[in-house]
Amino acid sequence: MKVKIIGAGSIGNHLAQASRRMGWNVVVVDTDPAALRRMREEIYPVRYGAWDSTITLVTPDKVKKGSFDMIMIGTPPHVRMKLALEALKEAPKILQLEKPLTMPFDPDLRRFIATYREQKKTKVVLGYDHALGKPIARVARLLKKKVIGEVLTLDVEFREHWQGIFKAHPWLSGPEDTYLGFWKKGGGASGEHSHALHLFQYLAKEAGLGSWTKLASALKVEKKGKAEYDSIAAFTIELSSGKLGRVVQDVVMLPTRKWLRVQGTSGFVEWLANGHPTGDIVRFSKNGGPVREEVFAKKRPDDFYEEMLHIQDILDKKIKASDSPISFESGLAVMEVLETAWKNPNQSFLPIRKI
């Protein structure tokens, strides 16, 4: 399995390490030689213990196109679609795009959708890896078994202060040094923490609540220097079943809170990321009985490894890419919510606009 990863930043390192855990051959490409050096000398050895000398680091002019089974694009969102269009020309079996899919109102997204749907060789998946971990799989199983009865509502929060992100990117001095400080580039709370929207969408379907149809949003926009971003993004969502739910994403909360709760007619299920010193917690209770708590030991790199295992299952035809929790369609649906919110900020219950 030959893998090309475009982008040597924090995500590129995670993807490379997870791919090497799979035993895959990895080439990392970046236009900036300093980023490649930083990956080899700083990020990778500090994060994972030692540099992996089997990983090839190159600039784009030194890599042969069309020779890879999978291409993963871990660049900032606002440059991703142009690279994705070029990647489709190489016809890999899998094209993995990081989240969010792109920036809001990207004209190249429409071109990509048309090009992708015309071809047959490549399957596209998104980097919403939280949906693939064992804790969320446990939540999904409980919902499918109707352990808590009929689901009444669903809440998801991804609330994390900037400092966690910038600790992982120490070469950046603040939001305006990167796309993170610009909602128009796919940054801000709504883009960067869109894992929450994606989890809401996935678990709503698993619970039989249908797909989202209407949206009420509140976006707290900050203008600091050149930066313009939403520090808090709150969404109330109406589903095709008529049920309501809520998603909150922010870049101000400290300590971090990544949490979800599903309330049913006879109980609840709750997930808390890093709720235990060794990993995540899933809690549930039914019929007023005692609360059961299960601990899932893991660290952040394990999420990316689970993603690679899942991609291998797609390649082995154990799972259809279109049925995957990280399907292209799931990432596109998140973009539809983001575009609806930014087209109509702080308005109530508008139809979610299709792309």
PDB file of N, CA and C in Angstrom, residues 35 43-45 51 79 140 143 159 177 218 241 266 301 304 314 326-327 334 343:
ATOM      1  N   ALA A  35       8.810  23.059   6.635  1.00  0.00           N
ATOM      2  CA  ALA A  35       7.777  22.212   7.236  1.00  0.00           C
ATOM      3  C   ALA A  35       8.213  20.751   7.252  1.00  0.00           C
ATOM      4  N   ILE A  43       8.288  17.673  15.273  1.00  0.00           N
ATOM      5  CA  ILE A  43       6.928  17.207  15.577  1.00  0.00           C
ATOM      6  C   ILE A  43       6.885  15.697  15.771  1.00  0.00           C
ATOM      7  N   TYR A  44       7.319  14.959  14.776  1.00  0.00           N
ATOM      8  CA  TYR A  44       7.180  13.500  14.803  1.00  0.00           C
ATOM      9  C   TYR A  44       7.968  12.858  15.949  1.00  0.00           C
ATOM     10  N   PRO A  45       9.262  13.152  16.099  1.00  0.00           N
ATOM     11  CA  PRO A  45      10.001  12.486  17.197  1.00  0.00           C
ATOM     12  C   PRO A  45       9.516  12.886  18.584  1.00  0.00           C
ATOM     13  N   TRP A  51      11.885   9.523  15.154  1.00  0.00           N
ATOM     14  CA  TRP A  51      11.584   9.680  13.741  1.00  0.00           C
ATOM     15  C   TRP A  51      11.583   8.318  13.058  1.00  0.00           C
ATOM     16  N   VAL A  79      -7.278  25.764   0.634  1.00  0.00           N
ATOM     17  CA  VAL A  79      -6.495  25.349  -0.533  1.00  0.00           C
ATOM     18  C   VAL A  79      -6.760  23.889  -0.904  1.00  0.00           C
ATOM     19  N   ALA A 140     -23.299   4.197  19.334  1.00  0.00           N
ATOM     20  CA  ALA A 140     -24.152   3.853  18.193  1.00  0.00           C
ATOM     21  C   ALA A 140     -24.853   2.515  18.399  1.00  0.00           C
ATOM     22  N   LEU A 143     -27.752   2.880  20.784  1.00  0.00           N
ATOM     23  CA  LEU A 143     -28.893   3.540  20.145  1.00  0.00           C
ATOM     24  C   LEU A 143     -29.636   2.584  19.225  1.00  0.00           C
ATOM     25  N   ARG A 159     -15.907  21.940  22.579  1.00  0.00           N
ATOM     26  CA  ARG A 159     -15.576  23.259  23.104  1.00  0.00           C
ATOM     27  C   ARG A 159     -14.146  23.206  23.628  1.00  0.00           C
ATOM     28  N   ASP A 177      -2.066  33.893  12.160  1.00  0.00           N
ATOM     29  CA  ASP A 177      -0.948  33.284  11.421  1.00  0.00           C
ATOM     30  C   ASP A 177      -1.407  32.127  10.544  1.00  0.00           C
ATOM     31  N   ALA A 218     -26.346  30.668  15.810  1.00  0.00           N
ATOM     32  CA  ALA A 218     -25.831  31.874  16.448  1.00  0.00           C
ATOM     33  C   ALA A 218     -24.318  31.815  16.384  1.00  0.00           C
ATOM     34  N   SER A 241     -37.355  13.702  11.272  1.00  0.00           N
ATOM     35  CA  SER A 241     -38.315  13.049  12.167  1.00  0.00           C
ATOM     36  C   SER A 241     -39.133  14.047  12.970  1.00  0.00           C
ATOM     37  N   SER A 266     -36.586   6.261  28.028  1.00  0.00           N
ATOM     38  CA  SER A 266     -36.349   5.436  29.211  1.00  0.00           C
ATOM     39  C   SER A 266     -34.885   5.445  29.660  1.00  0.00           C
ATOM     40  N   PRO A 301      -3.521   9.832  18.872  1.00  0.00           N
ATOM     41  CA  PRO A 301      -3.045   9.106  17.684  1.00  0.00           C
ATOM     42  C   PRO A 301      -3.843   7.844  17.373  1.00  0.00           C
ATOM     43  N   PHE A 304      -6.581   8.242  14.701  1.00  0.00           N
ATOM     44  CA  PHE A 304      -6.143   8.202  13.317  1.00  0.00           C
ATOM     45  C   PHE A 304      -5.851   6.759  12.877  1.00  0.00           C
ATOM     46  N   ILE A 314     -12.681  -0.519   3.813  1.00  0.00           N
ATOM     47  CA  ILE A 314     -13.292  -0.039   2.567  1.00  0.00           C
ATOM     48  C   ILE A 314     -12.565  -0.631   1.372  1.00  0.00           C
ATOM     49  N   ILE A 326     -17.671   8.208   7.613  1.00  0.00           N
ATOM     50  CA  ILE A 326     -16.865   9.330   7.117  1.00  0.00           C
ATOM     51  C   ILE A 326     -16.966   9.468   5.598  1.00  0.00           C
ATOM     52  N   SER A 327     -18.103   9.100   5.051  1.00  0.00           N
ATOM     53  CA  SER A 327     -18.313   9.200   3.605  1.00  0.00           C
ATOM     54  C   SER A 327     -18.192  10.636   3.125  1.00  0.00           C
ATOM     55  N   VAL A 334     -22.116  18.434   6.227  1.00  0.00           N
ATOM     56  CA  VAL A 334     -21.619  19.403   7.205  1.00  0.00           C
ATOM     57  C   VAL A 334     -21.392  20.754   6.539  1.00  0.00           C
ATOM     58  N   LYS A 343     -24.561  32.060   5.482  1.00  0.00           N
ATOM     59  CA  LYS A 343     -25.411  32.823   4.559  1.00  0.00           C
ATOM     60  C   LYS A 343     -26.497  33.567   5.328  1.00  0.00           C
TER      61      LYS A 343
END
